XYZ file of C-alpha atoms in Angstrom:
618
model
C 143.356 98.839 116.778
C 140.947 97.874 114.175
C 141.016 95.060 112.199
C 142.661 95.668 108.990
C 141.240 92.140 107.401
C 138.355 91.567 106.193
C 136.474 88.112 106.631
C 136.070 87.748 103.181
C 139.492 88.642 102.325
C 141.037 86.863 105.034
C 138.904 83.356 103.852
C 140.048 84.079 100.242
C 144.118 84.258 101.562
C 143.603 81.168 103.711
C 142.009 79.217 100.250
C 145.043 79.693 98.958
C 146.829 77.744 101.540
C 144.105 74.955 101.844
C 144.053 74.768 97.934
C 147.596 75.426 95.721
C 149.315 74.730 98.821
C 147.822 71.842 100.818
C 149.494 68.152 100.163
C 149.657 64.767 101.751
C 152.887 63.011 103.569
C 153.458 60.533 105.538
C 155.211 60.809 109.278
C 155.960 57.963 111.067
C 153.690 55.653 109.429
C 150.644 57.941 109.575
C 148.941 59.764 106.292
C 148.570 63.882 107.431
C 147.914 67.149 105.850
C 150.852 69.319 105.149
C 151.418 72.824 102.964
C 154.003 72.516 100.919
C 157.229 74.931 100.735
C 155.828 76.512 97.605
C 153.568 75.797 94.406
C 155.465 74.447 91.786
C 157.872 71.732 90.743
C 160.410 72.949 93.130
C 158.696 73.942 96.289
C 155.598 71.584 96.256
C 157.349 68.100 96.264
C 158.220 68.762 100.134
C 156.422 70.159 103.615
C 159.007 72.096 105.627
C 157.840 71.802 109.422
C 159.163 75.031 110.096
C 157.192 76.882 107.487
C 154.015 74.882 108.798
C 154.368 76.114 112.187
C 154.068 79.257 111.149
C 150.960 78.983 109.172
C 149.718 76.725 111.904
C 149.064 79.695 114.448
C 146.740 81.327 112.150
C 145.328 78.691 111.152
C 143.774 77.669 114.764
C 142.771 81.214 115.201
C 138.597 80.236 116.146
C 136.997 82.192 112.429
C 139.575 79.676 110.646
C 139.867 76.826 112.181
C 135.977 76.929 112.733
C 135.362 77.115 108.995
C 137.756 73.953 108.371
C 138.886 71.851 111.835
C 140.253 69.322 109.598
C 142.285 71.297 107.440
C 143.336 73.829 110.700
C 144.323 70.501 113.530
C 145.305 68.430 109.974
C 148.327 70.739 109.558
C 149.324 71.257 113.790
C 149.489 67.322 113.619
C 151.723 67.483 111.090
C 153.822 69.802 113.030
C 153.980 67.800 116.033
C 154.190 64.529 114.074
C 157.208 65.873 112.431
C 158.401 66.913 116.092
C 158.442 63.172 117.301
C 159.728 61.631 115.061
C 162.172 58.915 115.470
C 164.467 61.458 113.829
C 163.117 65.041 113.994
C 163.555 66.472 110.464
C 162.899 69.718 108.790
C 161.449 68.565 105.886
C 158.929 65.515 104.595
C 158.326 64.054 100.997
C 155.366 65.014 99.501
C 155.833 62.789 96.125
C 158.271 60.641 94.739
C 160.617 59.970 91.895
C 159.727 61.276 88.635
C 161.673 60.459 85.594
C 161.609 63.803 83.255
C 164.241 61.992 81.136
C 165.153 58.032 80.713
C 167.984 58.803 78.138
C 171.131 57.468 79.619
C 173.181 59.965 77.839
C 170.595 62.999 79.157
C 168.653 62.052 81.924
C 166.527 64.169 84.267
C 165.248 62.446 87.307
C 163.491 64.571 90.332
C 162.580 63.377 93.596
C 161.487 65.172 96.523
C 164.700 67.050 97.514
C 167.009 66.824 94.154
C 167.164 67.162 91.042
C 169.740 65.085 89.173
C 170.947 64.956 85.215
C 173.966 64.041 83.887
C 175.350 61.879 81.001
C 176.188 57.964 82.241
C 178.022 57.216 79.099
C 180.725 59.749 80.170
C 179.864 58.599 83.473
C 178.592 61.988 84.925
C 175.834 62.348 87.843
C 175.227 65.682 88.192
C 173.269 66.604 91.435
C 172.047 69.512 93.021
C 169.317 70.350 95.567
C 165.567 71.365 94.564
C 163.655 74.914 95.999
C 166.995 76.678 95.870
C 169.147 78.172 93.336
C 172.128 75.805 94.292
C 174.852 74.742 91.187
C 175.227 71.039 91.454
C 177.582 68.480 92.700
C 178.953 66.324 89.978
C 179.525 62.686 91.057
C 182.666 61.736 88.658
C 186.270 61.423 88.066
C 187.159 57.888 89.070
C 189.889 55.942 88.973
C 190.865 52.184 89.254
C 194.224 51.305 90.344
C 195.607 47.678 90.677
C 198.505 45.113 89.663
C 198.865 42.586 86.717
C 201.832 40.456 87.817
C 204.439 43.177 88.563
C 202.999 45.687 86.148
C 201.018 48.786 88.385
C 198.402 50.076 86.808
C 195.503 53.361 87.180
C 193.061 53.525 84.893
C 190.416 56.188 84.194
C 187.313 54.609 84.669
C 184.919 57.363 82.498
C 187.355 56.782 79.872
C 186.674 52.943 79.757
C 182.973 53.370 79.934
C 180.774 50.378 77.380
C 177.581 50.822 78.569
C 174.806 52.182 80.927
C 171.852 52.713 81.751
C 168.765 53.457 83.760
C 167.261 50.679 85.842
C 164.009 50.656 88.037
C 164.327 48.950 90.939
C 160.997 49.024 92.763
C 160.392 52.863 94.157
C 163.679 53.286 92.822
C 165.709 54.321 90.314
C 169.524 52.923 89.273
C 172.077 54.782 87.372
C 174.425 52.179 86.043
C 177.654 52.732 83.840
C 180.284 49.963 83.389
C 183.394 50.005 82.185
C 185.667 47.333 80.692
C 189.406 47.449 82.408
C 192.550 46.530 80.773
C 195.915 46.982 82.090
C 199.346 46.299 81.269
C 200.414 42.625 82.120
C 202.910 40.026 81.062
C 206.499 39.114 82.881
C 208.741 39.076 79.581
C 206.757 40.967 77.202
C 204.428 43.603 78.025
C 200.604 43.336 77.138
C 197.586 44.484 77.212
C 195.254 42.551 79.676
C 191.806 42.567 80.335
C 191.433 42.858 84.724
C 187.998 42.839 84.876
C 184.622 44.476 84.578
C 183.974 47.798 86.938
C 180.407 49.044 87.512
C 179.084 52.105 89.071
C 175.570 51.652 90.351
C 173.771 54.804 92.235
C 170.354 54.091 93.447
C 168.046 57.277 93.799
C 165.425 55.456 96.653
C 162.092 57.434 96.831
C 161.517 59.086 99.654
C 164.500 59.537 100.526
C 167.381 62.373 99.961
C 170.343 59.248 100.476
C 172.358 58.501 97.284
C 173.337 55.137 97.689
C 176.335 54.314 95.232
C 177.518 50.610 94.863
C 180.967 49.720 93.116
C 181.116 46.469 92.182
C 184.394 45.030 90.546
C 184.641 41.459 89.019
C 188.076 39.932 87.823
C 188.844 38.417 84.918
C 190.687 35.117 83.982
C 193.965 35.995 85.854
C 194.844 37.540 89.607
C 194.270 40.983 89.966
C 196.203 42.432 92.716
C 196.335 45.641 95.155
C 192.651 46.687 93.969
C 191.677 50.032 94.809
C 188.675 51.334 93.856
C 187.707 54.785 93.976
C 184.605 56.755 94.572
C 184.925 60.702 93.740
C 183.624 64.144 93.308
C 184.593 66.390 91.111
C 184.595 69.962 90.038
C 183.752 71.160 93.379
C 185.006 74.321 92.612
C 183.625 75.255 89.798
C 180.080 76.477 88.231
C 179.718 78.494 91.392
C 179.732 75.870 94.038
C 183.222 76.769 95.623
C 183.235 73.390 97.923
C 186.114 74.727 100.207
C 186.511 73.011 103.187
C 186.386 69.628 104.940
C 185.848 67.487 108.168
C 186.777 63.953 108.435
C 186.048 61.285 111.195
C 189.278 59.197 111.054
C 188.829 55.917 111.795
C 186.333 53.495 111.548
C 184.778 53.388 115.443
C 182.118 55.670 116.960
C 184.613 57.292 119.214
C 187.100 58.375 115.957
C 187.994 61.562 115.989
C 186.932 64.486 114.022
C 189.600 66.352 111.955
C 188.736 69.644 110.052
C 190.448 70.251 106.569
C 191.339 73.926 105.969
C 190.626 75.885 102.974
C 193.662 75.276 100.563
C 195.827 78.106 100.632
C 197.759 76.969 97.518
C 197.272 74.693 94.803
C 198.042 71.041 95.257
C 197.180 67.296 96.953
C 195.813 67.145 100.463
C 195.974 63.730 102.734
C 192.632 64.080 104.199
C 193.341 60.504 105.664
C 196.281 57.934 104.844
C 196.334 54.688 105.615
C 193.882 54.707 108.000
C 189.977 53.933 108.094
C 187.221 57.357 107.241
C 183.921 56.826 109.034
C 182.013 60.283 107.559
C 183.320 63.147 105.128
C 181.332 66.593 104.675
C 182.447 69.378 102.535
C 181.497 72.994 102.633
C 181.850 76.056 101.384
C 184.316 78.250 103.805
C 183.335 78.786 107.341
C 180.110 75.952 106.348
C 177.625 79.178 105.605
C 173.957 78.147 106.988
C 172.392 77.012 104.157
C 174.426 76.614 101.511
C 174.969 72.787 100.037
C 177.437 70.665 102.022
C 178.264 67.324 100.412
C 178.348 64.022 103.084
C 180.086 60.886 102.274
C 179.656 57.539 104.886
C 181.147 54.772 103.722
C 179.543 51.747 104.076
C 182.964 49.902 105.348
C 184.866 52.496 106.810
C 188.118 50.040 108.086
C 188.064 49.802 103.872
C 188.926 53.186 103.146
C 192.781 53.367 102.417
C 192.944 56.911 101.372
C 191.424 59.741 101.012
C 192.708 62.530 99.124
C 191.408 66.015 98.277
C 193.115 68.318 94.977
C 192.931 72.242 94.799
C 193.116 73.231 91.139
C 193.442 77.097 92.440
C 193.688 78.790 96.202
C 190.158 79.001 98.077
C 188.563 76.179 96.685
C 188.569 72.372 96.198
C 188.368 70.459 92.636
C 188.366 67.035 93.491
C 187.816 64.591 96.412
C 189.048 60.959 95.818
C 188.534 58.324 97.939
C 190.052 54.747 97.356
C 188.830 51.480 98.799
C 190.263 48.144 98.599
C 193.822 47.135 98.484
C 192.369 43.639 98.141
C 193.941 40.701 95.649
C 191.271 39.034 93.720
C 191.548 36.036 92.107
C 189.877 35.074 88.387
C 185.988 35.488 88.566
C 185.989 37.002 92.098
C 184.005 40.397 93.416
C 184.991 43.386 95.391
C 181.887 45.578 96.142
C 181.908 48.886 97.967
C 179.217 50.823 99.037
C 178.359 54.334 100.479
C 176.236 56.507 101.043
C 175.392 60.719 100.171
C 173.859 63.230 101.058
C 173.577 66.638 99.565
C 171.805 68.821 101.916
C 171.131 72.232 102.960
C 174.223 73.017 105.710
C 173.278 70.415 107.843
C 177.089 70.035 110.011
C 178.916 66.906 109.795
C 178.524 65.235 113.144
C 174.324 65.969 112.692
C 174.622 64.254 108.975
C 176.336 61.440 110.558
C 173.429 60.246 112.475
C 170.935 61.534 110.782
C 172.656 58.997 107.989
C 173.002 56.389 110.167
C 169.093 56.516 111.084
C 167.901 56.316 107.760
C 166.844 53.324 108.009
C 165.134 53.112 110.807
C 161.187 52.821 110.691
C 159.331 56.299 110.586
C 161.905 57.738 109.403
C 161.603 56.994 105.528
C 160.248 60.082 103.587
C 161.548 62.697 105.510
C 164.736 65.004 104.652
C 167.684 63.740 106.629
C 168.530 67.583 107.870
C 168.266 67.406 111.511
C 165.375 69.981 113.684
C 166.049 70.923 117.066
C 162.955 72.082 118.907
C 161.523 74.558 116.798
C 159.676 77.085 118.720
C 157.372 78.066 116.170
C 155.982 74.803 116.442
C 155.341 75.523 120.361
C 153.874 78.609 119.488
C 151.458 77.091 117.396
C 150.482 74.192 120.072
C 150.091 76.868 122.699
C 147.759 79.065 120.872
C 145.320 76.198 120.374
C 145.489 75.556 124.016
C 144.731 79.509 124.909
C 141.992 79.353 122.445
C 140.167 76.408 123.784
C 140.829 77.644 127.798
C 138.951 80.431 126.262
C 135.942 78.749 124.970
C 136.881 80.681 121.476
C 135.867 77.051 119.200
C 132.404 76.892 117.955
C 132.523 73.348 118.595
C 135.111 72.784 122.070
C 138.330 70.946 121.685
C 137.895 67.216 123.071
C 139.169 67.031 126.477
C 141.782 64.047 125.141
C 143.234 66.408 122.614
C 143.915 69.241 124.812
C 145.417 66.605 127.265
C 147.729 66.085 124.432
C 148.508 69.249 123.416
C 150.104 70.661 127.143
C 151.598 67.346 127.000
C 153.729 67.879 123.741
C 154.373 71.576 124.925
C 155.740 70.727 128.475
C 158.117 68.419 126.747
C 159.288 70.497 123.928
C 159.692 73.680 125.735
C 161.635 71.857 128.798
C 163.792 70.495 125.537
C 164.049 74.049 124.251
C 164.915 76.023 127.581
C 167.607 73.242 128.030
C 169.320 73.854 124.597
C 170.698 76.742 123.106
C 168.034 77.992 120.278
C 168.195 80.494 117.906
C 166.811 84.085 118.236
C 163.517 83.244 116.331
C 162.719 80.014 118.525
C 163.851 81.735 121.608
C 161.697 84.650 120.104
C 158.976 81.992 119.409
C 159.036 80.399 122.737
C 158.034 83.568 124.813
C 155.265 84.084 122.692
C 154.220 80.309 123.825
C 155.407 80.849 127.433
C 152.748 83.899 127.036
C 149.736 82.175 125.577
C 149.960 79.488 127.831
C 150.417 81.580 130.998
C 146.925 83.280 129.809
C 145.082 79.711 129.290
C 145.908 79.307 132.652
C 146.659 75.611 132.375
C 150.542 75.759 132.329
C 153.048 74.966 135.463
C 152.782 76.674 138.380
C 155.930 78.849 137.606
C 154.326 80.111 134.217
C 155.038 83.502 134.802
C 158.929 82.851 135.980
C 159.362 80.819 132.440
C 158.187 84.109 130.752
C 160.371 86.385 132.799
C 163.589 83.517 132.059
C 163.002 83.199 128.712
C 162.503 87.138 128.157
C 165.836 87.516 130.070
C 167.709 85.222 127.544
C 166.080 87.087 125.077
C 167.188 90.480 125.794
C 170.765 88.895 126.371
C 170.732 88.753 122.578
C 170.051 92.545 121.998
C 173.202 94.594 121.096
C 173.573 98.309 122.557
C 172.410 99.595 119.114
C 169.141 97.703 119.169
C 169.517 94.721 116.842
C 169.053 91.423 118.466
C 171.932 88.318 116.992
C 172.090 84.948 116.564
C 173.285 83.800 120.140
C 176.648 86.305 119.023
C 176.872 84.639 115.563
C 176.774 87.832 113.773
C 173.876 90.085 112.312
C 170.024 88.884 112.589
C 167.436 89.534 109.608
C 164.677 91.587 109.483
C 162.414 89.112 110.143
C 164.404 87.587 113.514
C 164.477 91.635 114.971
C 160.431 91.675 114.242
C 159.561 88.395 116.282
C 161.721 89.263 118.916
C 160.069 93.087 119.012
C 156.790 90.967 118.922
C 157.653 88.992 122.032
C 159.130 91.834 123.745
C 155.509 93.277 123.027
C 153.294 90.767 124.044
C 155.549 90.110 127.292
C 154.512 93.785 128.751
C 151.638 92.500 130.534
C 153.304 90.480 132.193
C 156.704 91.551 133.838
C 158.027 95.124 135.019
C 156.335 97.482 132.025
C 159.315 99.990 132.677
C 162.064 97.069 132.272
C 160.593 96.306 128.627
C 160.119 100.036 127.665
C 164.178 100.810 126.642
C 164.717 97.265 124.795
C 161.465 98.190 122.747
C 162.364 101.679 121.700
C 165.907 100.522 120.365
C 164.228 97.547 118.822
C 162.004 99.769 116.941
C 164.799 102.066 116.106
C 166.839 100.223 113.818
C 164.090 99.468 111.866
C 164.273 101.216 108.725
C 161.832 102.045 105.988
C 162.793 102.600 102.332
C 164.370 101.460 99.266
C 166.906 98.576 100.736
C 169.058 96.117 98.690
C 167.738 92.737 98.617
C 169.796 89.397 97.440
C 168.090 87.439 94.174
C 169.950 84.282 92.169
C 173.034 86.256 93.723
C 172.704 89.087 92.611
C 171.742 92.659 94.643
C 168.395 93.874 93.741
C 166.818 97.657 94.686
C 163.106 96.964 96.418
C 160.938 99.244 98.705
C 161.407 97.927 101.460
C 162.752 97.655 105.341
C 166.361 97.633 106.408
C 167.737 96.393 109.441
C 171.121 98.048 110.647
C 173.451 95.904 110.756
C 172.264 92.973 108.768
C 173.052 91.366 105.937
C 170.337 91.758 102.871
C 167.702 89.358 102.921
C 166.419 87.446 100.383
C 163.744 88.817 98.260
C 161.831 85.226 99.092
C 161.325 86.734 102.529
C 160.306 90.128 101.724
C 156.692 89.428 101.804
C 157.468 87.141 105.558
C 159.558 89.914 106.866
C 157.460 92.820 106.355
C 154.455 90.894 107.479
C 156.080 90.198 110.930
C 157.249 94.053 111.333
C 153.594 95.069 110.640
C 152.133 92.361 113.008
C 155.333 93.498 115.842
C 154.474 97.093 115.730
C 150.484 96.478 116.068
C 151.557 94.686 119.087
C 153.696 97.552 120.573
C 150.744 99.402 119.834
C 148.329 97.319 122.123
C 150.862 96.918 124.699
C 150.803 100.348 124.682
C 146.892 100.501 125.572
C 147.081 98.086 128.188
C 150.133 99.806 130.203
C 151.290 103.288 128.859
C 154.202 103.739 131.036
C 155.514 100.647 129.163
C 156.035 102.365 125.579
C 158.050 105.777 125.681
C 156.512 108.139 123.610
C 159.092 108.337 120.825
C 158.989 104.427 120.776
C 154.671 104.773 120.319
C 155.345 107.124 117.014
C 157.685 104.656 116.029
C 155.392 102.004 115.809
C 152.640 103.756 114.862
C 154.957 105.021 111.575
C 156.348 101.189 111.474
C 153.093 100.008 111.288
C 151.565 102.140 108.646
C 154.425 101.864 106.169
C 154.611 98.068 106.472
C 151.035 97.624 105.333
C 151.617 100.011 102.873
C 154.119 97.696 101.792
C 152.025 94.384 101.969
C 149.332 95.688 99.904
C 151.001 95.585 96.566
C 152.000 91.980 97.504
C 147.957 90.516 97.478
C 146.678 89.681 93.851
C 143.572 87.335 93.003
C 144.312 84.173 91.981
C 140.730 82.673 90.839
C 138.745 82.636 93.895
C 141.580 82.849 96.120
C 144.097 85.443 97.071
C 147.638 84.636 96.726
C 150.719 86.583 98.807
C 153.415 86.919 96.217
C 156.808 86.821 98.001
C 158.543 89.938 96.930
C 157.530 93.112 94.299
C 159.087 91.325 91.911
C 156.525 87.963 92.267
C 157.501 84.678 92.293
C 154.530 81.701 94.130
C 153.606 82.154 97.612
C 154.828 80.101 100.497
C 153.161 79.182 103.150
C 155.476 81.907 105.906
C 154.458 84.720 103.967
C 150.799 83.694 102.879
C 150.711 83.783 106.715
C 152.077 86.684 107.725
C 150.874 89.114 105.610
């Protein structure tokens, strides 16, 4: 095949990624080179490991990486840094807390993963995440319930607000409302009495995607009794966010159980726990979709939770969750503080959140996103290309004989922690192509050619009788997942029986369809040219430019395998690829416009800043 690329063009795509793209973070206590998720306010506060990896095997490929080692071993470390890390993450800071907005009645703070507004004299946080098109959560609808002598009282603490505002607090950032309580009192004649003074305090900490809210009550000159506070969410189904669902760890020990909460079928109150202790709380949309936001609650005394309770305004969705704390008499002048913390995150599951939240405060873990990684096989990939490079003598200047020491190192531990989990189809995709490369560099375990054959086996256990490969039988794969595995399948023929690989490759090709396909933007369905996969759901126009890339790339493949061992492709599976292959660069093209000096890969026909996956692929 020839090369479709020239140098000049190529060095002008990969300025892109070393210019608008390239940032500093910090992993673990040591300053590295990252590429942020995209250019702009949204994408460019964070580096995603996952999207990293990915531009990390070009990036060591020898005319790059010889032009800039830094930049090209700069953004691996950061891979594997992110990798090790006390907890490994998907995502790391790449600024801090900026304050848009210091009006307490219309604030706009950002930080590295959210964006939050709101009004404190109504007592309203609104929250939602950044780099997505997520509606927020609002952090509101509070209550305080206690006794005056024999009177029982609840009182709506946004109702009772008399002042706020926003505090800094080192890297930090407080939002503060208080409110002054009165309830009814007196044992003869009924009065008004003041109880006390109620304060919400939520600390935004940079570098960090925790909410830490502290509610601090102090009484006033007579006994307050029974206090409950309360610390709630409301509106969770409304403005688009349709918070459905919920799972609870009852009780306040490790060992408590986990009990889901159904979607309510029916307007009305839910016990989500009663009188007894709540270690962690997540809610979801229904059936947790992957990606979408999921709200985590950990109390910071669980054995002080009395109650929790969760309201459906309508069927299908929540409106409020309501958690009280307390139950505790004060006398005059004494405190009752409660603390907790949140996270809003990207579908990160409930029992992950929980000790992801419980390690935030460990060291090396500060700055990074809280939403667990399991071994991510891009990241492999990437690490075992170097490797084959440098067995190759393909460097201008040779890798130091201490760094490739380190690199098998990192791979024989990741991939043993890979081919013991359960990945998904792009890192099991991912892993074959590093079982591959590192069975050419010759340097791997003996058994490098049985790890390709396993791990090709597990691989084509994923492929339906119509072609498409799934999610480990979660449902449909995109367009992008059914190109790397077609790419692995591909680079795999050398390697293992050519006629076993032939059939799987012709139905993965198959189902691979050119055209004008439907394509999901700010929720609605938009008409692209395009490629469809049958079976699928419609991807996201953000991946268009990702997707199409990796068909182009999976079908030059076929293409070679095809040169190397003809009896591997069938014939109709060759024109197939060859077609594949013409029509996604076709595709691509329109994608690449000049940006100054550089070239920038928009993400879909309709534009939008590059990210570092697609800048890659294409």
């Amino acid at each position: 095949m020839r090369n479709l690329l020239h140098a000049t063009d190529r060095d002008r795509l990969i300025a892109h990624l070393r210019g608008a793209l390239l940032r500093e973070v910090t992993v673990g206590g040591r300053r590295l080179r990252a590429l942020a998720e995209a250019e702009g306010a949204e994408g460019g506060s964070f580096c995603a490991a996952p999207a990293n990896a990915r531009a990390a095997e070009l990036l060591v490929q020898p005319e790059v990486r010889d032009g800039d080692p830094a930049f090209a071993d700069g953004v691996l470390d950061f891979v594997m840094a992110m990798a090790e890390a006390p907890l490994p993450c998907r995502r790391a800071a790449a600024g801090g807390i900026e304050v848009l907005r210091d009006d307490p009645r219309n604030f706009e703070i950002l930080t590295p993963f959210h964006r939050f507004t709101g009004d404190l004299s109504a007592g309203m946080v609104r929250q939602q995440l950044r780099g997505a098109a997520a509606p927020p959560v609002l952090h509101t609808g509070n209550l305080v319930e206690f006794r005056l002598g024999r009177h029982r009282n609840a009182v709506d603490v946004e109702d009772n607000i008399r002042d706020c505002a926003i505090l800094r607090q080192g890297e930090g950032v407080v939002l503060r409302h208080e409110s002054r309580i009165a309830g009814k009192a007196g044992l003869v004649r009924t009065r008004q009495a003041e109880a006390g003074v109620l304060r919400y305090d939520y600390a935004i900490m940079a570098g960090s995607p925790l909410l830490r809210l502290t509610v601090t009550f102090v009484a006033a000159k007579q006994k307050v009794q029974r206090l409950r506070l309360t610390t709630a969410v409301d509106q969770l189904g409304s403005n688009g966010l349709e918070l459905a669902e919920g799972r609870v760890a009852v009780g306040a020990g490790p060992a408590a159980p986990w009990k889901d909460q159904p979607v309510p079928q029916a307007a009305g109150v839910a016990a989500w726990a009663e009188a007894t202790p709540a270690r962690h709380l997540a809610i979801g949309a229904a059936g947790w979709p992957a990606g979408a936001p999921t709200l985590h609650i950990r109390p910071g005394a669980p054995a002080g939770v009395v109650g929790v309770k969760a309201i459906a305004a309508r069927p299908g969705a929540l409106h409020w969750l309501i958690l009280r704390h307390g139950g505790a008499s004060l006398a005059p002048g004494a405190t009752l503080v409660v603390q907790e913390d949140r996270l809003l995150a990207a579908g990160t599951q409930a029992e992950a959140a929980e000790v992801a939240m419980r390690a935030a405060g460990q060291p090396g873990v500060a700055g990074l996103d809280l939403d667990p990684l399991p071994t991510d096989g891009a990241a492999l990939n990437a690490v075992a290309t170097q490797i084959l490079l440098a067995a190759r003598g393909a460097y201008r200047v040779p890798l130091p004989v201490a760094r490739v020491v380190a690199l098998e190192a990192w791979l024989d531990r990741h991939m043993a922690a890979l081919t013991q989990g359960q990945p998904s189809l792009p890192d099991l995709a991912h892993a074959v192509l590093a079982a591959e490369a590192r069975l050419r560099a010759g340097s791997g375990p003996a058994a490098g050619a049985g790890q390709v054959e396993n791990l090709v086996r597990r691989l084509l256990a994923l492929q339906k009788s119509n072609g498409c490969f799934q999610e480990n039988g979660r449902g449909a794969t995109t367009l992008a997942g059914q190109a790397l595995a077609l790419l692995a399948l591909a680079r795999a023929v050398p390697h293992l029986d050519p006629l076993a690989l032939g059939g799987p490759i012709a139905r993965a090709l198959a189902v691979i369809h050119p055209g004008t396909v439907e394509m999901e933007e700010a929720g609605r369905m938009v008409r692209v040219d395009g490629m469809a996969l049958d079976g699928a759901v419609p991807a996201p126009l953000r991946q268009h430019a990702e997707a199409v890339g990796l068909v182009a790339r999976a079908a030059g493949a076929v293409l070679l395998a095809a040169e190397a061992r003809p009896e591997a492709v069938p014939a109709e599976a060759l024109a197939a690829a060859q077609s594949l292959h013409r029509q996604a660069i076709a595709l691509v093209r329109p994608l690449v416009r000049a940006r100054g000096a550089a070239l920038e890969v928009a993400p879909s026909p309709l534009g939008g800043t590059a990210s570092p996956t697609g800048q890659a692929a294409v």
